[in-house]
Coordinates of C-alpha atoms in Angstrom, one line a residue:
M31 CA 76.6 147.3 87.2
V32 CA 77.1 150.3 84.8
F33 CA 77.5 148.7 80.8
L34 CA 78.5 151.0 78.0
M35 CA 77.8 150.5 74.7
K36 CA 78.1 152.0 71.0
V37 CA 76.9 150.9 67.6
T38 CA 78.5 152.8 65.0
S39 CA 75.8 150.9 62.7
S40 CA 72.6 150.3 63.2
D41 CA 73.3 146.6 61.4
L42 CA 75.2 144.5 64.1
G43 CA 74.2 142.2 62.3
P44 CA 77.3 141.8 59.5
V45 CA 79.9 142.8 62.1
L46 CA 79.6 140.5 65.4
G47 CA 77.5 137.8 63.5
F48 CA 74.8 136.9 64.5
A49 CA 75.9 134.2 66.9
L50 CA 78.4 136.8 69.3
E51 CA 75.7 139.4 69.2
S52 CA 72.8 137.1 71.0
S53 CA 75.7 135.7 72.8
K54 CA 76.5 139.2 74.5
K55 CA 72.8 139.4 75.4
V56 CA 72.7 136.4 77.1
L57 CA 76.2 136.8 78.8
I58 CA 74.3 140.3 80.0
K59 CA 71.2 138.4 81.1
D60 CA 73.6 135.8 82.8
I61 CA 75.1 138.2 85.0
I62 CA 72.4 140.6 86.1
K63 CA 70.8 136.8 87.0
N64 CA 74.5 135.7 88.7
E65 CA 74.8 139.0 90.8
N66 CA 71.3 139.2 91.6
S67 CA 71.0 143.1 92.6
T68 CA 70.8 144.9 89.0
I69 CA 67.6 146.7 88.1
S70 CA 68.4 148.9 85.4
L71 CA 71.2 149.2 82.9
N72 CA 73.3 152.4 82.2
I73 CA 74.7 151.8 78.2
I74 CA 76.7 154.5 77.7
G75 CA 78.5 154.3 73.2
C76 CA 79.7 151.8 70.8
W77 CA 75.4 150.3 70.1
D78 CA 72.9 153.1 69.3
Q79 CA 70.3 153.6 71.1
E80 CA 67.5 151.6 69.0
Y81 CA 69.7 148.8 69.6
A82 CA 70.7 149.4 73.9
I83 CA 66.7 150.0 74.2
R84 CA 66.3 146.3 72.2
V85 CA 69.0 145.0 74.0
A86 CA 66.9 146.2 77.9
K87 CA 64.2 144.9 76.3
D88 CA 64.9 140.9 75.1
I89 CA 67.1 141.0 78.7
G90 CA 64.0 142.8 80.4
I91 CA 65.2 145.3 82.2
S92 CA 65.0 149.5 82.3
V93 CA 67.9 150.9 81.0
T94 CA 69.3 154.2 80.8
Y95 CA 72.1 155.5 77.0
N96 CA 74.7 158.1 77.3
E97 CA 76.0 158.6 73.8
N98 CA 79.3 159.8 76.1
I99 CA 81.2 158.6 78.6
S100 CA 81.9 162.0 79.6
L101 CA 78.0 163.0 79.5
L102 CA 78.2 160.9 83.4
N103 CA 77.0 162.8 86.1
K104 CA 78.3 162.2 89.3
T105 CA 75.1 163.6 91.2
I106 CA 72.7 161.5 88.7
E107 CA 74.4 158.4 88.5
R108 CA 75.1 158.2 92.3
I109 CA 72.1 157.6 92.8
D110 CA 71.3 153.8 93.6
A111 CA 74.6 153.3 91.8
S112 CA 74.9 149.9 93.2
Q113 CA 71.9 148.5 91.4
K114 CA 72.4 149.2 88.1
L115 CA 75.2 148.2 85.8
Y116 CA 77.2 149.9 83.6
V117 CA 78.4 147.9 79.8
T118 CA 80.5 149.2 76.8
D119 CA 81.3 147.0 74.1
F120 CA 85.3 148.0 72.9
Q121 CA 85.0 144.6 71.0
V122 CA 83.4 147.0 68.1
C123 CA 84.9 150.0 68.8
P124 CA 87.8 150.2 69.7
E125 CA 88.6 153.5 68.8
M126 CA 86.9 154.5 72.2
L127 CA 89.6 152.8 74.7
S128 CA 91.0 156.2 74.8
T129 CA 88.1 158.1 75.5
F130 CA 87.8 156.1 78.1
S131 CA 91.3 156.2 80.0
K132 CA 89.8 159.9 80.3
I133 CA 87.5 158.3 82.5
D134 CA 86.6 159.7 86.2
K135 CA 87.7 157.4 89.0
F136 CA 84.8 157.9 90.8
F137 CA 83.1 156.3 87.9
L138 CA 85.2 153.6 88.6
A139 CA 85.1 152.9 91.6
H140 CA 82.9 151.1 94.4
P141 CA 79.8 150.7 93.9
F142 CA 79.5 151.3 90.9
R143 CA 80.2 148.0 88.2
W144 CA 80.8 147.3 84.8
L145 CA 80.6 144.9 82.7
I146 CA 83.1 145.6 79.2
F147 CA 83.7 143.8 75.6
V148 CA 87.4 144.0 74.8
E149 CA 89.6 141.6 72.6
K150 CA 92.5 139.8 74.2
Q151 CA 95.1 142.5 73.1
D152 CA 93.4 145.2 74.2
V153 CA 93.5 144.7 77.9
D154 CA 96.8 145.8 79.1
F155 CA 95.6 149.2 78.1
F156 CA 93.8 148.7 81.0
I157 CA 96.9 150.0 83.3
N158 CA 97.0 153.9 82.1
I159 CA 92.7 153.5 84.3
D160 CA 92.6 154.1 87.0
I161 CA 90.6 150.6 88.5
L162 CA 91.8 150.3 91.9
I163 CA 91.3 147.7 94.6
A164 CA 87.7 148.4 95.3
S165 CA 86.6 148.6 91.8
N166 CA 84.2 146.7 89.8
V167 CA 85.2 146.1 86.2
V168 CA 84.5 142.7 84.8
L169 CA 86.3 142.3 81.3
A170 CA 84.2 139.6 78.8
I171 CA 87.3 138.3 76.8
N172 CA 85.6 136.1 73.3
D173 CA 87.7 133.2 73.5
S174 CA 85.8 131.4 71.0
P175 CA 88.0 129.1 69.3
N176 CA 89.0 129.2 65.8
D177 CA 87.6 125.5 64.5
G178 CA 85.4 126.4 61.9
N179 CA 81.6 125.5 64.4
D180 CA 80.0 128.8 65.8
M181 CA 80.6 128.5 69.6
V182 CA 81.0 131.5 71.4
V183 CA 83.1 131.3 73.9
F184 CA 83.5 134.2 76.7
K185 CA 86.6 134.1 79.2
L186 CA 85.5 136.3 81.9
Q187 CA 87.9 138.8 84.1
Q188 CA 88.0 141.2 86.8
V189 CA 91.0 143.9 86.7
Y190 CA 92.5 146.3 89.2
K191 CA 95.4 148.2 90.0
I192 CA 96.6 148.2 94.6
K193 CA 97.7 152.0 93.8
E194 CA 96.8 154.7 91.4
F195 CA 99.9 154.6 89.9
S196 CA 101.2 151.6 90.8
T197 CA 102.0 150.3 87.1
I198 CA 101.1 146.4 87.7
L199 CA 97.7 145.2 86.4
R200 CA 96.4 142.4 88.8
V201 CA 93.7 140.6 87.1
E202 CA 91.6 137.8 88.8
N203 CA 89.8 134.8 87.4
F204 CA 86.2 135.8 87.2
G205 CA 84.9 132.8 85.7
N206 CA 84.1 131.6 81.7
W207 CA 81.1 131.7 79.2
N208 CA 80.1 129.4 76.4
Q209 CA 76.7 128.6 74.9
T210 CA 76.3 125.3 76.3
H211 CA 76.9 125.7 79.7
G212 CA 75.7 129.7 80.5
L213 CA 78.2 131.5 83.1
T214 CA 80.8 129.5 85.2
D215 CA 81.4 132.0 88.3
E216 CA 85.2 131.0 89.6
R217 CA 85.5 133.3 92.1
S218 CA 86.0 132.0 95.8
N219 CA 83.7 134.7 97.3
K220 CA 81.4 137.5 95.8
I221 CA 82.8 139.8 98.4
I222 CA 85.2 142.0 96.8
S223 CA 86.9 143.3 100.3
S224 CA 87.3 139.7 101.5
R225 CA 89.0 138.7 98.4
R226 CA 91.2 141.2 97.7
K227 CA 93.4 142.1 100.3
N228 CA 96.2 141.1 99.7
M229 CA 98.3 144.3 98.9
F230 CA 100.9 142.5 97.5
G231 CA 103.8 145.3 100.1
E232 CA 102.4 147.8 98.3
Q233 CA 103.3 151.5 100.7
M234 CA 100.1 152.5 102.9
T235 CA 100.6 156.0 104.6
L236 CA 99.2 156.6 108.4
V237 CA 99.3 159.7 109.3
V238 CA 98.9 159.7 113.3
L239 CA 98.6 162.9 115.3
T240 CA 100.3 162.3 118.6
I241 CA 99.4 164.7 121.9
D242 CA 102.7 163.6 123.8
N243 CA 106.5 164.2 122.0
H244 CA 107.2 161.0 123.6
T245 CA 104.1 158.4 122.0
Y246 CA 106.5 157.7 118.9
G247 CA 109.7 156.9 120.8
Y248 CA 107.1 153.9 122.8
F249 CA 105.1 153.2 119.8
Y250 CA 106.9 149.1 120.0
N251 CA 106.5 148.1 123.1
K252 CA 104.2 148.5 125.5
K253 CA 106.7 150.7 128.8
N254 CA 105.9 154.4 130.0
K255 CA 102.4 153.2 129.4
E256 CA 101.6 157.3 130.9
Y257 CA 102.8 159.0 127.2
D258 CA 99.5 158.8 124.9
P259 CA 98.4 155.3 125.4
T260 CA 95.1 155.5 123.5
M261 CA 97.5 156.2 120.1
R262 CA 99.8 153.6 121.2
M263 CA 97.2 151.3 121.0
L264 CA 95.3 152.1 118.4
Y265 CA 98.6 151.7 116.5
I266 CA 99.1 148.6 117.4
L267 CA 95.3 147.8 116.4
N268 CA 96.4 149.6 112.7
N269 CA 99.3 147.8 112.2
I270 CA 97.6 144.3 112.5
I271 CA 95.3 145.8 110.1
M272 CA 98.2 147.1 107.9
D273 CA 99.2 143.5 108.1
T274 CA 96.1 141.6 106.9
F275 CA 96.8 143.7 103.8
N276 CA 100.0 142.7 103.0
C277 CA 101.3 146.2 102.6
T278 CA 104.1 148.7 103.5
K279 CA 103.7 150.5 106.0
R280 CA 104.6 154.8 106.1
F281 CA 103.6 156.7 108.7
T282 CA 103.9 160.1 108.8
L283 CA 103.7 162.2 112.3
T284 CA 101.6 165.4 112.8
Q285 CA 100.5 167.5 116.2
R286 CA 98.2 169.1 114.7
I287 CA 94.3 168.1 114.0
G288 CA 92.8 170.4 111.4
Y289 CA 92.2 174.6 110.2
D290 CA 95.5 176.4 110.8
E291 CA 94.1 180.6 110.8
T292 CA 94.2 180.9 107.1
G293 CA 91.7 178.7 106.8
I294 CA 93.4 176.0 104.9
W295 CA 93.9 172.2 105.7
V296 CA 96.9 171.1 107.6
G297 CA 97.5 168.0 110.2
T298 CA 95.9 165.2 110.2
Y299 CA 92.9 166.8 107.5
G300 CA 95.7 168.1 104.6
N301 CA 97.3 164.7 104.7
L302 CA 94.3 163.1 103.9
I303 CA 92.5 165.8 101.5
N304 CA 95.5 166.5 99.9
N305 CA 95.9 162.4 99.1
H306 CA 98.7 162.4 101.3
A307 CA 98.1 159.6 103.4
D308 CA 95.5 156.5 102.8
L309 CA 94.4 155.7 106.4
C310 CA 94.4 158.1 109.8
L311 CA 95.6 156.4 113.0
T312 CA 93.8 159.1 114.7
P313 CA 90.2 158.8 115.1
F314 CA 87.9 161.8 113.9
F315 CA 84.7 162.5 115.9
V316 CA 81.3 162.9 113.0
L317 CA 81.1 166.6 112.4
I318 CA 78.8 167.4 109.2
E319 CA 81.8 169.9 107.9
R320 CA 84.0 166.9 107.6
L321 CA 81.6 164.4 105.3
P322 CA 82.6 166.8 101.9
V323 CA 86.3 166.0 102.0
I324 CA 86.8 162.5 104.3
D325 CA 85.1 159.0 104.5
Y326 CA 84.3 157.4 108.0
L327 CA 84.8 153.6 108.8
D328 CA 83.6 152.2 112.6
T329 CA 84.7 153.0 115.5
L330 CA 88.3 151.5 116.5
T331 CA 88.1 152.3 120.0
P332 CA 86.6 154.2 122.8
F333 CA 87.3 157.5 122.9
V334 CA 84.6 159.8 124.9
G335 CA 85.9 162.0 127.3
Y336 CA 84.3 161.9 131.1
F337 CA 83.5 164.1 134.5
I338 CA 86.0 161.6 136.7
F339 CA 85.3 162.3 140.8
R340 CA 85.3 161.2 143.9
A341 CA 81.3 161.1 144.8
P342 CA 81.6 163.7 148.1
S343 CA 80.7 162.7 151.5
L344 CA 77.3 162.8 152.4
S345 CA 77.5 165.8 155.0
S346 CA 78.8 168.2 152.2
V347 CA 75.4 167.4 150.5
A348 CA 72.7 167.2 153.1
N349 CA 72.6 167.8 157.3
I350 CA 73.3 163.7 158.5
Y351 CA 71.8 164.8 161.9
F352 CA 68.6 164.0 160.1
L353 CA 69.3 160.6 158.6
P354 CA 69.8 158.1 161.2
F355 CA 65.9 158.1 161.5
S356 CA 62.7 158.6 159.4
R357 CA 60.4 161.7 160.2
M358 CA 57.7 159.3 161.3
V359 CA 60.5 158.2 164.6
W360 CA 61.2 162.1 164.5
I361 CA 58.2 162.5 165.4
S362 CA 57.3 159.5 167.7
F363 CA 60.6 160.2 170.1
G364 CA 59.1 163.9 170.2
V365 CA 55.7 163.5 170.8
S366 CA 57.0 160.5 173.5
A367 CA 59.4 163.4 174.8
V368 CA 56.6 165.7 175.5
I369 CA 53.7 163.2 176.9
C370 CA 56.8 162.0 179.3
T371 CA 57.3 165.3 180.7
V372 CA 53.6 166.3 181.1
S373 CA 53.1 163.2 182.8
I374 CA 56.1 163.7 185.5
F375 CA 54.7 167.1 186.5
I376 CA 52.1 165.9 186.6
L377 CA 52.9 162.9 189.3
I378 CA 55.5 165.5 190.5
K379 CA 52.3 168.6 191.7
W380 CA 50.0 165.2 192.8
E381 CA 53.3 164.4 195.0
E382 CA 53.9 167.6 196.2
K383 CA 49.7 167.4 197.5
I384 CA 49.8 164.8 199.2
T385 CA 53.0 164.8 200.6
T386 CA 55.2 167.3 202.7
R387 CA 58.6 167.5 199.9
E388 CA 60.5 170.3 201.2
S389 CA 61.8 171.3 197.8
R390 CA 59.2 172.1 195.0
S391 CA 59.6 171.8 191.9
N392 CA 58.2 173.7 188.3
F393 CA 57.4 172.6 184.9
T394 CA 61.1 174.0 183.6
D395 CA 62.7 171.7 185.5
V396 CA 60.8 168.8 184.8
V397 CA 61.5 169.6 180.7
L398 CA 65.3 170.2 182.1
L399 CA 64.9 166.5 183.2
T400 CA 63.5 165.1 179.7
T401 CA 66.7 167.2 177.9
S402 CA 68.4 165.4 181.2
A403 CA 67.7 162.0 179.6
I404 CA 67.8 162.8 176.2
C405 CA 71.3 164.2 176.6
Q406 CA 72.4 160.7 178.4
M407 CA 73.2 163.5 181.6
G408 CA 71.6 163.2 185.7
A409 CA 69.0 164.5 186.8
D410 CA 68.1 166.1 190.5
I411 CA 64.5 165.4 191.0
Q412 CA 63.8 163.2 193.7
T413 CA 60.8 161.3 193.9
K414 CA 59.2 159.2 196.4
F415 CA 55.8 157.4 194.8
V416 CA 57.2 154.6 192.7
S417 CA 54.3 155.4 189.8
S418 CA 57.0 158.5 189.0
R419 CA 60.1 157.1 188.9
L420 CA 59.1 154.6 187.2
L421 CA 58.0 156.8 184.6
I422 CA 61.5 158.6 184.7
F423 CA 63.3 155.4 184.7
F424 CA 61.5 154.8 181.5
L425 CA 62.2 158.3 180.1
F426 CA 66.1 157.2 180.2
I427 CA 65.7 153.8 179.4
T428 CA 63.9 155.1 176.4
F429 CA 66.5 157.6 175.6
V430 CA 69.3 155.6 176.1
F431 CA 68.6 153.1 173.3
V432 CA 67.7 156.0 171.5
Y433 CA 71.1 157.4 171.7
T434 CA 73.0 154.7 171.0
S435 CA 71.4 154.1 167.7
F436 CA 71.8 158.0 166.6
T437 CA 76.1 157.8 167.4
A438 CA 75.8 154.7 165.8
S439 CA 74.8 155.2 162.8
I440 CA 76.1 159.2 162.8
V441 CA 79.3 157.4 163.0
G442 CA 78.7 155.1 159.3
L443 CA 77.2 158.3 157.9
L444 CA 79.9 160.1 158.8
Q445 CA 82.0 158.1 156.8
S446 CA 79.6 157.7 154.1
S447 CA 79.2 159.0 150.0
T448 CA 76.2 160.7 148.3
K449 CA 74.9 159.1 144.8
S450 CA 73.1 162.9 144.8
I451 CA 75.3 164.4 141.5
Q452 CA 73.8 161.6 138.7
T453 CA 73.2 164.4 135.9
L454 CA 75.3 167.6 134.6
N455 CA 72.3 169.9 136.7
D456 CA 73.3 167.8 139.5
L457 CA 77.2 168.7 138.9
L458 CA 76.1 172.1 138.4
N459 CA 74.8 173.2 141.4
S460 CA 76.4 170.7 143.4
K461 CA 80.0 172.4 145.4
I462 CA 82.3 170.8 142.9
E463 CA 85.1 172.2 141.4
L464 CA 85.4 171.6 137.9
G465 CA 89.1 170.8 135.9
I466 CA 89.4 169.7 132.1
E467 CA 92.6 167.7 130.7
D468 CA 95.1 170.0 128.4
N469 CA 95.0 168.4 124.8
L470 CA 94.1 169.7 121.3
Y471 CA 90.3 168.2 121.0
T472 CA 89.2 169.3 124.8
R473 CA 89.5 172.5 124.0
Y474 CA 88.6 172.7 120.6
Y475 CA 84.7 170.5 121.9
I476 CA 84.2 171.1 125.4
G477 CA 82.7 174.3 125.0
Q478 CA 81.0 173.8 121.1
T479 CA 77.2 173.4 123.0
N480 CA 74.1 175.1 122.3
D481 CA 72.2 172.8 125.5
P482 CA 71.6 175.6 128.4
V483 CA 73.3 173.6 130.9
R484 CA 76.4 172.7 129.3
L485 CA 76.8 176.5 128.7
E486 CA 76.1 177.3 132.2
I487 CA 78.5 174.6 133.3
Y488 CA 81.3 175.6 130.8
N489 CA 80.9 179.5 132.0
K490 CA 80.9 179.2 135.8
K491 CA 82.6 176.7 136.6
I492 CA 84.8 175.8 133.5
A493 CA 86.3 179.5 132.2
P494 CA 84.5 182.2 134.2
P495 CA 84.7 185.2 132.8
G496 CA 87.6 187.1 134.3
Q497 CA 89.6 183.9 134.7
E498 CA 92.0 181.4 133.0
P499 CA 90.1 178.4 131.9
R500 CA 90.3 175.4 134.2
F501 CA 92.8 172.8 132.0
Y502 CA 95.1 171.4 133.7
D503 CA 97.7 168.5 132.9
R504 CA 96.4 164.9 133.6
Q505 CA 98.7 164.7 136.6
T506 CA 98.0 167.4 138.1
G507 CA 94.3 167.6 137.7
V508 CA 94.1 164.0 138.9
A509 CA 95.9 165.1 142.2
M510 CA 93.0 167.5 142.9
M511 CA 90.4 165.5 142.4
R512 CA 92.5 163.4 145.5
N513 CA 93.3 166.0 147.6
S514 CA 89.7 168.1 147.2
S515 CA 85.9 168.2 146.1
F516 CA 87.1 167.5 142.3
A517 CA 85.8 166.4 139.0
F518 CA 88.7 166.1 135.8
F519 CA 86.8 165.7 132.1
G520 CA 89.3 163.9 129.2
E521 CA 89.5 160.4 128.6
P522 CA 88.8 157.6 131.3
R523 CA 90.7 155.0 130.9
P524 CA 94.9 157.3 131.2
I525 CA 93.1 158.9 133.9
Y526 CA 92.0 155.6 136.0
R527 CA 95.5 154.6 135.1
E528 CA 96.8 157.8 136.6
I529 CA 94.4 156.9 140.0
Q530 CA 95.4 153.7 140.2
Q531 CA 99.5 154.8 140.2
T532 CA 99.0 157.4 142.7
F533 CA 95.8 156.7 145.1
F534 CA 95.5 154.5 148.7
E535 CA 93.4 151.6 148.0
E536 CA 90.8 153.5 149.9
E537 CA 90.0 156.6 147.9
K538 CA 89.5 154.4 144.8
C539 CA 86.1 153.4 146.2
G540 CA 83.0 156.2 145.2
L541 CA 84.5 157.3 141.6
N542 CA 81.8 157.8 139.8
Q543 CA 81.7 159.2 135.6
M544 CA 79.4 161.6 133.7
E545 CA 79.1 162.1 129.8
Y546 CA 79.9 165.6 128.6
L547 CA 80.5 165.8 124.7
E548 CA 77.3 165.7 122.9
I549 CA 78.9 164.0 120.1
I550 CA 79.1 160.1 119.4
E551 CA 82.3 158.0 119.7
P552 CA 84.9 159.3 117.1
Y553 CA 85.3 157.4 114.2
Q554 CA 88.6 155.8 112.0
A555 CA 88.8 158.4 108.5
V556 CA 90.1 157.6 105.2
Q557 CA 90.4 159.7 102.1
K558 CA 86.7 160.6 100.6
N559 CA 86.1 157.2 98.0
S560 CA 89.3 155.7 99.2
P561 CA 89.3 152.5 96.9
I562 CA 90.6 151.0 101.0
K563 CA 87.8 152.1 102.9
E564 CA 85.4 148.7 102.3
M565 CA 88.4 147.2 103.2
A566 CA 89.9 148.7 105.9
K567 CA 85.6 149.3 107.5
V568 CA 86.0 145.3 107.4
A569 CA 89.3 144.9 108.4
I570 CA 87.7 146.8 111.9
M571 CA 85.1 144.8 112.3
K572 CA 86.9 142.2 112.3
L573 CA 88.7 143.1 114.7
R574 CA 86.1 143.9 117.1
E575 CA 84.3 140.5 116.5
Y576 CA 87.6 138.3 117.1
A577 CA 87.9 140.8 120.9
I578 CA 91.7 141.5 120.0
T579 CA 90.3 145.0 120.2
K580 CA 89.3 144.4 123.5
V581 CA 92.8 142.5 124.1
E582 CA 94.8 144.7 123.0
I583 CA 92.4 147.7 125.4
D584 CA 93.4 146.0 128.2
R585 CA 96.8 145.2 127.2
I586 CA 97.9 149.5 127.0
L587 CA 94.9 150.9 128.3
T588 CA 94.2 151.2 132.1
S589 CA 90.0 150.2 133.3
K590 CA 88.1 151.8 136.2
P591 CA 90.0 151.4 139.6
I592 CA 87.5 148.4 141.5
C593 CA 86.8 149.6 145.5
A594 CA 88.7 146.4 147.3
V595 CA 87.9 147.4 150.8
G596 CA 84.7 146.5 152.3
N597 CA 83.4 149.6 154.5
G598 CA 84.0 148.4 157.6
Q599 CA 88.5 148.6 157.1
R600 CA 87.6 151.8 155.4
F601 CA 89.0 155.1 157.6
E602 CA 87.8 159.1 155.8
S603 CA 89.3 161.8 158.6
V604 CA 85.8 164.1 159.3
S605 CA 85.8 167.8 158.2
L606 CA 84.9 171.0 160.2
E607 CA 81.8 170.9 157.1
S608 CA 80.5 167.6 158.8
F609 CA 79.6 169.5 162.4
Y610 CA 78.2 172.2 160.9
V611 CA 75.0 171.6 161.8
S612 CA 76.2 171.2 165.3
W613 CA 77.9 174.8 165.2
L614 CA 74.9 175.8 164.5
N615 CA 73.8 175.3 168.1
F616 CA 76.4 177.6 169.4
H617 CA 75.6 180.4 167.4
V618 CA 74.6 183.4 169.1
E619 CA 73.1 186.2 167.7

């Protein structure tokens, strides 16, 4: 709090009376103790500097003295403003009231705190001053009884106006102070944003960015949820906030976000910056260039875009014909085939040597025998010795089990998807094509990056040189994602709704999403130094704390579809790409 005081005479005793002079010092001390957050006084006008220093010394606190209200500097006073108490005394110099009416409303807004000594007849004068709903201005009104004794009593009131041009001055009872009992705090709650939630029907203007022309027509119901569902959900939540404030709502619609060609603020920004709207229903991304002109509150809903895609088939990223067995198993099969081939050849040659066989077999015949066993074909080599027959029998039995296991695994792998795409670099190097949902914010933000991977994605897969940028409406993008290897960027929940309505159950399995934008979730915004900033921020937090936000999100927006089909019930067609490796066996140079 800051107290601004100026004394026209160095001797205040004759003017104030000793009891009144001492009581003011004690009152200031009691208020500082009650608030428990003040480390310095700022005394401006009405008391001379020597007296102001003496007051601060008696209280035991540091002091800053300004002779005139016009000398206040925004940059300096903003520093630790919540820990200062500004004091002024219009009981001593009532002629300074006219000067005080010209004070910049910046110094009367949160978090500045004031204690002002006034007479009863001067209270109505503050209707001409921009003491708005978030202000913390305490009037200390001399309410001493006129019964001849020296009892000093101050009635403490806090005054404010709902809107800047309001003609009604609202009065809150802070408490009272007297010499016997000291300060009595009668406030129901010390937190201003908790006490001043009633705006008594004053009009609040909300600016709404509508992406779809059908949006406003469906604000008041939950039909046709495909039309701008995020804005409709934000409308519902902001409506709840405004209802808690007991205000009259007025909506301004716009289809523009920010700058126009001449650099003038228009659209949603323009309405806030030019004081045409109190609150923006549409959330904004937090950017450095916006900080000087608007204030951010809190995030009300998830609004970050993702690349959403169906996990590609395993055969499109790997050679599935080597995946059924591990590397060591393949080596074991090869070694076994070689050992069996050599052993059979030796036994056949030994048999030919000690018997009179009419047919003679060479090594290539034995290799062909092993190949026939691996491919589950017959063999034309006939032996008479039990040892060679047992070895050939063992060879065929072994590769029957190998063949059975291999084909069973291949069937499963042909129906499998891969989890190999986990990063943007994986997405860049994959065969998946990319597309972006065509709306205002994606066209602006999708290329705003200095990250080399994201830049390469944008230049190679989103907006290749010499080609049209790949922006699609939601229906087209989801259809491409269903029918091809395609990743679609946009708000996930509206995309999931389109998927829920158009995909078969088995097609809803294997959906992945990947974050792309290098920005945090967008925040609700208000005018710079808006008096409703703290009230609205607390209201947003309460909606989230009470789970009202979650309930409304679930009512309007669609969550990620659940894969309700088991692996054994799923069927996906096999493309020629799956047989690419096997086709290579027939390739002839």
